[in-house]
Amino acid sequence: MATRNRNLTEQRDDFLLETNFDDDGALTRAHLNNNRLANTAENRPRAYRSNYSIDRYSDAAKSYKEGTCCKSCMTRMPFATLMATVMMLIGVGIFCGTMYRGASLSIIMFDHVFYMKLIWIEAIQIIFLCIAASMAALGFMILFVGFLATGATRHKVYRSWGSRLVGRVVCAVFMVITYILKIIWIVILCFLSIVTFLYTIFWKMCQSERIQTHKDCIDLDQFRFMFPADLREEDYKVCGEYEVKAFCKDGVEKAEVMFILATLSCLLIILSLVHYLMCLSANYAHIRGHEKFQELQEMQNLTEMEYSAASKDRF
């Protein structure tokens, strides 16, 4: 019995774990260190090869033969981050388009009805275009990080300690940026909700039968907080067929639809940012736990090799 235990100890010391990073994941193999010929892939004994992979994505990929490139790519696809990116692009596109159109209609309405030149709104329109470009760039960068942290790609990219540290830092930075952007978009959502509510009130006032027949004027005296203090008293009343049409039909009716769509798109953007936070948190955990999982799997493979060697000695 003592001789057998000594042989097992010697064999365990001679085992050398080798981790190869193949297309389907990181595959751990054990072979004898004292055999020079066994160090080559062709002459290595099959008894000392482990069929277990430290990547859970490679187990399914290895069961297929060559030529299944599509299936291999599917295991590397960050579907959650991809879905969040699609939501982000759709939301930002609708938001910028509707807000640009709504701001243009508001400029025309205030110019023709209240004789006010809102030059600062034109600057906001340019800001909308910058927001669209920056949010799209952020979405694609987070999607790229998701590709690097998914499936077998993670084992190829984050092999060393330094690369894993950089990966965790990148995920943490994007998490902070996404969290700040989420707060900003919540503020924008509150502002849009107020604007949409005010335009809805204006539209209800325009629906009055006496307003449509031009028997009464639209009195906006209760909305003085929306206008500058030097506005004339008669400008608070919208009277006449031309002004009513410019205010209701050409301004409020069309702009209200734009602001409603902008509010809904803002909700979609916030939802995509929350989705990004979940994906980045998961990627951070995967990168951080990759090293521990790799060491645990190698220890398990070494134990299996010891049991295999013990069973061979028994027979």
mmCIF file of C-alpha atoms in Angstrom:
data_model
loop_
_atom_site.group_PDB
_atom_site.id
_atom_site.type_symbol
_atom_site.label_atom_id
_atom_site.label_comp_id
_atom_site.label_asym_id
_atom_site.label_seq_id
_atom_site.Cartn_x
_atom_site.Cartn_y
_atom_site.Cartn_z
ATOM 1 C CA MET A 1 0.000 0.000 0.000
ATOM 2 C CA ALA A 2 2.843 2.407 0.830
ATOM 3 C CA THR A 3 4.491 1.621 -2.504
ATOM 4 C CA ARG A 4 1.267 2.405 -4.362
ATOM 5 C CA ASN A 5 0.827 5.737 -2.543
ATOM 6 C CA ARG A 6 4.425 6.658 -3.355
ATOM 7 C CA ASN A 7 3.861 5.870 -7.021
ATOM 8 C CA LEU A 8 0.734 8.009 -7.067
ATOM 9 C CA THR A 9 2.644 10.876 -5.469
ATOM 10 C CA GLU A 10 5.424 10.611 -8.032
ATOM 11 C CA GLN A 11 2.934 10.538 -10.869
ATOM 12 C CA ARG A 12 1.121 13.541 -9.443
ATOM 13 C CA ASP A 13 4.380 15.486 -9.300
ATOM 14 C CA ASP A 14 5.133 14.548 -12.897
ATOM 15 C CA PHE A 15 1.806 15.838 -14.170
ATOM 16 C CA LEU A 16 2.014 19.120 -16.025
ATOM 17 C CA LEU A 17 -1.127 21.078 -16.840
ATOM 18 C CA GLU A 18 -1.225 22.795 -20.179
ATOM 19 C CA THR A 19 -3.906 25.305 -21.143
ATOM 20 C CA ASN A 20 -4.500 25.819 -24.857
ATOM 21 C CA PHE A 21 -6.721 28.598 -26.107
ATOM 22 C CA ASP A 22 -8.522 27.160 -29.112
ATOM 23 C CA ASP A 23 -11.342 28.635 -31.145
ATOM 24 C CA ASP A 24 -13.926 26.863 -29.036
ATOM 25 C CA GLY A 25 -12.488 27.953 -25.714
ATOM 26 C CA ALA A 26 -9.641 27.207 -23.346
ATOM 27 C CA LEU A 27 -8.911 23.495 -23.150
ATOM 28 C CA THR A 28 -6.860 22.104 -20.274
ATOM 29 C CA ARG A 29 -4.713 19.012 -20.875
ATOM 30 C CA ALA A 30 -2.464 17.114 -18.490
ATOM 31 C CA HIS A 31 0.580 15.123 -19.633
ATOM 32 C CA LEU A 32 3.745 13.647 -18.211
ATOM 33 C CA ASN A 33 6.543 16.106 -17.606
ATOM 34 C CA ASN A 34 9.304 13.503 -17.748
ATOM 35 C CA ASN A 35 8.420 12.303 -21.235
ATOM 36 C CA ARG A 36 9.870 14.504 -23.948
ATOM 37 C CA LEU A 37 7.895 12.872 -26.744
ATOM 38 C CA ALA A 38 4.646 13.340 -24.847
ATOM 39 C CA ASN A 39 5.022 17.098 -24.983
ATOM 40 C CA THR A 40 4.025 17.146 -28.627
ATOM 41 C CA ALA A 41 0.363 17.146 -29.595
ATOM 42 C CA GLU A 42 0.780 14.085 -31.868
ATOM 43 C CA ASN A 43 2.566 11.812 -29.363
ATOM 44 C CA ARG A 44 0.783 12.818 -26.183
ATOM 45 C CA PRO A 45 -1.072 9.854 -24.588
ATOM 46 C CA ARG A 46 -4.835 10.070 -24.683
ATOM 47 C CA ALA A 47 -5.040 8.830 -21.104
ATOM 48 C CA TYR A 48 -3.622 12.131 -19.906
ATOM 49 C CA ARG A 49 -5.918 14.391 -21.866
ATOM 50 C CA SER A 50 -8.915 15.958 -20.221
ATOM 51 C CA ASN A 51 -12.148 16.257 -22.127
ATOM 52 C CA TYR A 52 -13.308 19.088 -19.908
ATOM 53 C CA SER A 53 -13.012 22.697 -20.927
ATOM 54 C CA ILE A 54 -12.813 25.627 -18.573
ATOM 55 C CA ASP A 55 -15.192 27.493 -20.852
ATOM 56 C CA ARG A 56 -18.815 26.474 -20.635
ATOM 57 C CA TYR A 57 -19.399 27.671 -24.187
ATOM 58 C CA SER A 58 -16.851 25.294 -25.679
ATOM 59 C CA ASP A 59 -18.570 22.113 -24.445
ATOM 60 C CA ALA A 60 -21.383 22.540 -26.900
ATOM 61 C CA ALA A 61 -19.127 23.832 -29.641
ATOM 62 C CA LYS A 62 -16.781 20.837 -29.497
ATOM 63 C CA SER A 63 -19.618 18.399 -30.168
ATOM 64 C CA TYR A 64 -19.876 19.727 -33.708
ATOM 65 C CA LYS A 65 -17.471 19.022 -36.499
ATOM 66 C CA GLU A 66 -15.556 21.540 -38.532
ATOM 67 C CA GLY A 67 -17.610 23.818 -40.714
ATOM 68 C CA THR A 68 -19.947 25.001 -37.980
ATOM 69 C CA CYS A 69 -18.565 28.521 -37.930
ATOM 70 C CA CYS A 70 -22.033 29.992 -37.493
ATOM 71 C CA LYS A 71 -22.650 28.011 -34.307
ATOM 72 C CA SER A 72 -19.261 29.033 -32.948
ATOM 73 C CA CYS A 73 -20.022 32.688 -33.630
ATOM 74 C CA MET A 74 -23.361 32.404 -31.871
ATOM 75 C CA THR A 75 -21.606 31.421 -28.641
ATOM 76 C CA ARG A 76 -19.497 34.586 -28.859
ATOM 77 C CA MET A 77 -22.438 36.916 -29.464
ATOM 78 C CA PRO A 78 -23.394 39.219 -26.524
ATOM 79 C CA PHE A 79 -27.128 39.113 -27.190
ATOM 80 C CA ALA A 80 -28.079 41.144 -24.103
ATOM 81 C CA THR A 81 -25.690 43.986 -24.967
ATOM 82 C CA LEU A 82 -26.716 43.791 -28.617
ATOM 83 C CA MET A 83 -30.383 44.152 -27.690
ATOM 84 C CA ALA A 84 -29.580 47.133 -25.456
ATOM 85 C CA THR A 85 -27.623 48.744 -28.308
ATOM 86 C CA VAL A 86 -30.529 48.322 -30.722
ATOM 87 C CA MET A 87 -32.873 49.879 -28.150
ATOM 88 C CA MET A 88 -30.427 52.728 -27.656
ATOM 89 C CA LEU A 89 -30.090 53.477 -31.375
ATOM 90 C CA ILE A 90 -33.851 53.364 -31.952
ATOM 91 C CA GLY A 91 -34.544 55.570 -28.937
ATOM 92 C CA VAL A 92 -31.869 58.138 -29.768
ATOM 93 C CA GLY A 93 -32.931 58.274 -33.421
ATOM 94 C CA ILE A 94 -36.588 58.889 -32.562
ATOM 95 C CA PHE A 95 -35.702 61.352 -29.801
ATOM 96 C CA CYS A 96 -33.428 63.512 -31.928
ATOM 97 C CA GLY A 97 -35.769 63.485 -34.924
ATOM 98 C CA THR A 98 -38.914 64.337 -32.967
ATOM 99 C CA MET A 99 -37.241 66.942 -30.766
ATOM 100 C CA TYR A 100 -35.664 68.639 -33.775
ATOM 101 C CA ARG A 101 -39.030 68.802 -35.521
ATOM 102 C CA GLY A 102 -40.870 69.840 -32.350
ATOM 103 C CA ALA A 103 -38.384 72.633 -31.679
ATOM 104 C CA SER A 104 -38.739 73.900 -35.268
ATOM 105 C CA LEU A 105 -42.539 73.994 -34.967
ATOM 106 C CA SER A 106 -42.283 75.827 -31.647
ATOM 107 C CA ILE A 107 -39.969 78.446 -33.161
ATOM 108 C CA ILE A 108 -42.426 79.101 -36.003
ATOM 109 C CA MET A 109 -45.408 79.233 -33.636
ATOM 110 C CA PHE A 110 -43.816 81.695 -31.194
ATOM 111 C CA ASP A 111 -42.620 83.835 -34.088
ATOM 112 C CA HIS A 112 -45.971 84.080 -35.903
ATOM 113 C CA VAL A 113 -48.279 84.225 -32.881
ATOM 114 C CA PHE A 114 -46.341 85.900 -30.062
ATOM 115 C CA TYR A 115 -43.729 87.692 -32.194
ATOM 116 C CA MET A 116 -40.869 86.184 -30.188
ATOM 117 C CA LYS A 117 -37.499 85.235 -31.663
ATOM 118 C CA LEU A 118 -36.284 82.087 -29.887
ATOM 119 C CA ILE A 119 -32.710 81.958 -31.128
ATOM 120 C CA TRP A 120 -31.547 79.732 -28.267
ATOM 121 C CA ILE A 121 -33.732 76.868 -29.516
ATOM 122 C CA GLU A 122 -31.550 76.635 -32.634
ATOM 123 C CA ALA A 123 -28.564 75.943 -30.382
ATOM 124 C CA ILE A 124 -30.567 73.173 -28.691
ATOM 125 C CA GLN A 125 -31.195 71.592 -32.086
ATOM 126 C CA ILE A 126 -27.435 71.345 -32.636
ATOM 127 C CA ILE A 127 -27.090 69.807 -29.177
ATOM 128 C CA PHE A 128 -29.611 67.142 -30.195
ATOM 129 C CA LEU A 129 -27.379 66.120 -33.091
ATOM 130 C CA CYS A 130 -24.347 65.930 -30.785
ATOM 131 C CA ILE A 131 -26.341 63.801 -28.345
ATOM 132 C CA ALA A 132 -27.257 61.392 -31.128
ATOM 133 C CA ALA A 133 -23.624 60.979 -32.205
ATOM 134 C CA SER A 134 -22.251 60.597 -28.665
ATOM 135 C CA MET A 135 -24.912 58.110 -27.528
ATOM 136 C CA ALA A 136 -24.435 56.014 -30.665
ATOM 137 C CA ALA A 137 -20.660 55.984 -30.110
ATOM 138 C CA LEU A 138 -21.152 54.975 -26.476
ATOM 139 C CA GLY A 139 -23.486 52.162 -27.482
ATOM 140 C CA PHE A 140 -21.011 50.734 -29.987
ATOM 141 C CA MET A 141 -18.136 50.938 -27.492
ATOM 142 C CA ILE A 142 -20.121 49.062 -24.834
ATOM 143 C CA LEU A 143 -21.106 46.516 -27.483
ATOM 144 C CA PHE A 144 -17.420 46.029 -28.315
ATOM 145 C CA VAL A 145 -16.659 45.447 -24.629
ATOM 146 C CA GLY A 146 -19.492 42.918 -24.564
ATOM 147 C CA PHE A 147 -17.958 41.007 -27.475
ATOM 148 C CA LEU A 148 -14.601 40.855 -25.679
ATOM 149 C CA ALA A 149 -16.188 39.506 -22.486
ATOM 150 C CA THR A 150 -18.411 36.830 -24.051
ATOM 151 C CA GLY A 151 -17.750 33.158 -24.714
ATOM 152 C CA ALA A 152 -14.412 31.854 -25.919
ATOM 153 C CA THR A 153 -13.300 35.363 -26.876
ATOM 154 C CA ARG A 154 -13.006 36.195 -23.185
ATOM 155 C CA HIS A 155 -10.452 33.411 -22.677
ATOM 156 C CA LYS A 156 -8.343 34.639 -25.596
ATOM 157 C CA VAL A 157 -8.388 38.326 -24.673
ATOM 158 C CA TYR A 158 -8.181 38.175 -20.875
ATOM 159 C CA ARG A 159 -5.447 35.549 -20.546
ATOM 160 C CA SER A 160 -3.009 37.494 -18.375
ATOM 161 C CA TRP A 161 -3.492 39.319 -15.104
ATOM 162 C CA GLY A 162 -2.855 42.699 -16.711
ATOM 163 C CA SER A 163 -5.449 42.226 -19.428
ATOM 164 C CA ARG A 164 -8.028 41.145 -16.851
ATOM 165 C CA LEU A 165 -7.262 44.236 -14.783
ATOM 166 C CA VAL A 166 -7.706 46.482 -17.825
ATOM 167 C CA GLY A 167 -10.967 44.716 -18.644
ATOM 168 C CA ARG A 168 -12.340 45.300 -15.148
ATOM 169 C CA VAL A 169 -11.312 48.959 -15.217
ATOM 170 C CA VAL A 170 -12.964 49.482 -18.620
ATOM 171 C CA CYS A 171 -16.195 47.875 -17.411
ATOM 172 C CA ALA A 172 -16.150 49.981 -14.239
ATOM 173 C CA VAL A 173 -15.593 53.215 -16.195
ATOM 174 C CA PHE A 174 -18.458 52.460 -18.565
ATOM 175 C CA MET A 175 -20.676 51.596 -15.603
ATOM 176 C CA VAL A 176 -20.018 55.028 -14.058
ATOM 177 C CA ILE A 177 -20.628 56.805 -17.381
ATOM 178 C CA THR A 178 -23.835 54.852 -17.974
ATOM 179 C CA TYR A 179 -25.094 55.599 -14.468
ATOM 180 C CA ILE A 180 -24.479 59.342 -14.898
ATOM 181 C CA LEU A 181 -26.187 59.307 -18.302
ATOM 182 C CA LYS A 182 -29.165 57.517 -16.807
ATOM 183 C CA ILE A 183 -29.611 60.327 -14.262
ATOM 184 C CA ILE A 184 -29.333 62.935 -17.033
ATOM 185 C CA TRP A 185 -31.942 61.180 -19.159
ATOM 186 C CA ILE A 186 -34.285 60.927 -16.182
ATOM 187 C CA VAL A 187 -34.051 64.727 -15.838
ATOM 188 C CA ILE A 188 -34.740 65.080 -19.579
ATOM 189 C CA LEU A 189 -37.737 62.777 -19.191
ATOM 190 C CA CYS A 190 -39.157 64.960 -16.414
ATOM 191 C CA PHE A 191 -38.705 68.080 -18.553
ATOM 192 C CA LEU A 192 -40.356 66.453 -21.565
ATOM 193 C CA SER A 193 -43.255 65.269 -19.437
ATOM 194 C CA ILE A 194 -43.928 68.862 -18.361
ATOM 195 C CA VAL A 195 -43.672 70.163 -21.939
ATOM 196 C CA THR A 196 -45.971 67.425 -23.239
ATOM 197 C CA PHE A 197 -48.478 68.157 -20.474
ATOM 198 C CA LEU A 198 -48.528 71.877 -21.335
ATOM 199 C CA TYR A 199 -48.998 71.213 -25.051
ATOM 200 C CA THR A 200 -51.812 68.796 -24.239
ATOM 201 C CA ILE A 201 -53.544 71.562 -22.272
ATOM 202 C CA PHE A 202 -53.112 73.927 -25.221
ATOM 203 C CA TRP A 203 -54.600 71.338 -27.559
ATOM 204 C CA LYS A 204 -57.624 70.866 -25.277
ATOM 205 C CA MET A 205 -58.145 74.621 -25.300
ATOM 206 C CA CYS A 206 -58.020 74.597 -29.089
ATOM 207 C CA GLN A 207 -60.703 71.885 -29.188
ATOM 208 C CA SER A 208 -63.296 74.246 -27.716
ATOM 209 C CA GLU A 209 -66.189 74.874 -30.103
ATOM 210 C CA ARG A 210 -66.181 78.621 -29.461
ATOM 211 C CA ILE A 211 -62.472 78.779 -30.277
ATOM 212 C CA GLN A 212 -62.912 76.843 -33.510
ATOM 213 C CA THR A 213 -65.754 79.157 -34.592
ATOM 214 C CA HIS A 214 -63.597 82.185 -33.667
ATOM 215 C CA LYS A 215 -66.167 83.520 -31.203
ATOM 216 C CA ASP A 216 -63.713 83.592 -28.297
ATOM 217 C CA CYS A 217 -59.989 84.119 -27.959
ATOM 218 C CA ILE A 218 -57.505 81.728 -26.404
ATOM 219 C CA ASP A 219 -56.490 83.347 -23.125
ATOM 220 C CA LEU A 220 -52.990 82.356 -22.008
ATOM 221 C CA ASP A 221 -52.822 84.732 -19.073
ATOM 222 C CA GLN A 222 -52.469 81.810 -16.611
ATOM 223 C CA PHE A 223 -49.317 80.732 -18.460
ATOM 224 C CA ARG A 224 -47.381 83.958 -17.907
ATOM 225 C CA PHE A 225 -44.467 81.998 -16.436
ATOM 226 C CA MET A 226 -43.741 80.631 -19.915
ATOM 227 C CA PHE A 227 -43.312 84.043 -21.530
ATOM 228 C CA PRO A 228 -40.849 86.890 -20.969
ATOM 229 C CA ALA A 229 -41.853 89.674 -18.607
ATOM 230 C CA ASP A 230 -41.771 92.373 -21.304
ATOM 231 C CA LEU A 231 -44.457 90.670 -23.426
ATOM 232 C CA ARG A 232 -47.385 92.933 -24.238
ATOM 233 C CA GLU A 233 -50.721 92.298 -22.561
ATOM 234 C CA GLU A 234 -52.594 91.765 -25.826
ATOM 235 C CA ASP A 235 -50.103 89.110 -26.887
ATOM 236 C CA TYR A 236 -51.421 86.782 -24.185
ATOM 237 C CA LYS A 237 -54.653 86.421 -26.178
ATOM 238 C CA VAL A 238 -54.752 84.453 -29.424
ATOM 239 C CA CYS A 239 -57.568 85.853 -31.548
ATOM 240 C CA GLY A 240 -58.521 85.794 -35.190
ATOM 241 C CA GLU A 241 -58.540 83.041 -37.766
ATOM 242 C CA TYR A 242 -54.880 83.446 -38.725
ATOM 243 C CA GLU A 243 -53.472 83.378 -35.184
ATOM 244 C CA VAL A 244 -55.729 80.514 -34.076
ATOM 245 C CA LYS A 245 -54.675 78.456 -37.087
ATOM 246 C CA ALA A 246 -50.988 79.262 -36.542
ATOM 247 C CA PHE A 247 -51.256 78.409 -32.843
ATOM 248 C CA CYS A 248 -53.527 75.342 -32.903
ATOM 249 C CA LYS A 249 -53.334 73.687 -36.307
ATOM 250 C CA ASP A 250 -49.785 74.503 -37.376
ATOM 251 C CA GLY A 251 -48.133 74.663 -33.960
ATOM 252 C CA VAL A 252 -49.686 72.821 -31.025
ATOM 253 C CA GLU A 253 -51.300 69.932 -32.908
ATOM 254 C CA LYS A 254 -48.130 68.868 -34.719
ATOM 255 C CA ALA A 255 -45.685 69.680 -31.933
ATOM 256 C CA GLU A 256 -47.680 67.712 -29.350
ATOM 257 C CA VAL A 257 -47.288 64.500 -31.357
ATOM 258 C CA MET A 258 -43.552 65.128 -31.644
ATOM 259 C CA PHE A 259 -43.145 65.682 -27.909
ATOM 260 C CA ILE A 260 -45.180 62.566 -27.053
ATOM 261 C CA LEU A 261 -42.932 60.459 -29.284
ATOM 262 C CA ALA A 262 -39.860 62.110 -27.765
ATOM 263 C CA THR A 263 -41.090 61.228 -24.265
ATOM 264 C CA LEU A 264 -41.632 57.586 -25.228
ATOM 265 C CA SER A 265 -38.212 57.408 -26.879
ATOM 266 C CA CYS A 266 -36.675 58.872 -23.732
ATOM 267 C CA LEU A 267 -38.224 56.018 -21.745
ATOM 268 C CA LEU A 268 -36.712 53.563 -24.231
ATOM 269 C CA ILE A 269 -33.276 55.149 -23.820
ATOM 270 C CA ILE A 270 -33.484 54.924 -20.023
ATOM 271 C CA LEU A 271 -34.498 51.273 -20.292
ATOM 272 C CA SER A 272 -31.525 50.567 -22.568
ATOM 273 C CA LEU A 273 -29.166 52.292 -20.101
ATOM 274 C CA VAL A 274 -30.483 50.112 -17.277
ATOM 275 C CA HIS A 275 -29.926 47.108 -19.535
ATOM 276 C CA TYR A 276 -26.371 48.311 -20.189
ATOM 277 C CA LEU A 277 -25.713 48.507 -16.445
ATOM 278 C CA MET A 278 -26.798 44.896 -15.980
ATOM 279 C CA CYS A 279 -24.653 43.721 -18.899
ATOM 280 C CA LEU A 280 -21.579 45.627 -17.723
ATOM 281 C CA SER A 281 -21.992 44.269 -14.197
ATOM 282 C CA ALA A 282 -22.194 40.720 -15.555
ATOM 283 C CA ASN A 283 -19.133 41.263 -17.773
ATOM 284 C CA TYR A 284 -17.205 42.662 -14.811
ATOM 285 C CA ALA A 285 -18.069 39.587 -12.744
ATOM 286 C CA HIS A 286 -17.133 37.211 -15.594
ATOM 287 C CA ILE A 287 -13.734 38.837 -16.092
ATOM 288 C CA ARG A 288 -13.023 38.961 -12.374
ATOM 289 C CA GLY A 289 -14.023 35.351 -11.736
ATOM 290 C CA HIS A 290 -12.327 33.935 -14.821
ATOM 291 C CA GLU A 291 -8.977 33.339 -13.093
ATOM 292 C CA LYS A 292 -10.505 31.581 -10.080
ATOM 293 C CA PHE A 293 -12.676 29.426 -12.283
ATOM 294 C CA GLN A 294 -9.669 28.468 -14.400
ATOM 295 C CA GLU A 295 -7.633 27.419 -11.347
ATOM 296 C CA LEU A 296 -10.552 25.397 -9.974
ATOM 297 C CA GLN A 297 -11.030 23.573 -13.257
ATOM 298 C CA GLU A 298 -7.331 22.769 -13.517
ATOM 299 C CA MET A 299 -7.364 21.306 -10.002
ATOM 300 C CA GLN A 300 -10.373 19.191 -10.929
ATOM 301 C CA ASN A 301 -8.667 17.927 -14.079
ATOM 302 C CA LEU A 302 -5.527 17.058 -12.104
ATOM 303 C CA THR A 303 -7.598 15.048 -9.618
ATOM 304 C CA GLU A 304 -9.238 13.145 -12.463
ATOM 305 C CA MET A 305 -5.837 12.320 -13.909
ATOM 306 C CA GLU A 306 -4.709 10.943 -10.537
ATOM 307 C CA TYR A 307 -7.766 8.702 -10.326
ATOM 308 C CA SER A 308 -7.165 7.536 -13.890
ATOM 309 C CA ALA A 309 -3.538 6.666 -13.115
ATOM 310 C CA ALA A 310 -4.590 4.831 -9.941
ATOM 311 C CA SER A 311 -7.095 2.708 -11.852
ATOM 312 C CA LYS A 312 -4.437 1.783 -14.443
ATOM 313 C CA ASP A 313 -2.038 0.667 -11.691
ATOM 314 C CA ARG A 314 -4.765 -1.462 -10.152
ATOM 315 C CA PHE A 315 -5.113 -3.512 -13.337
#
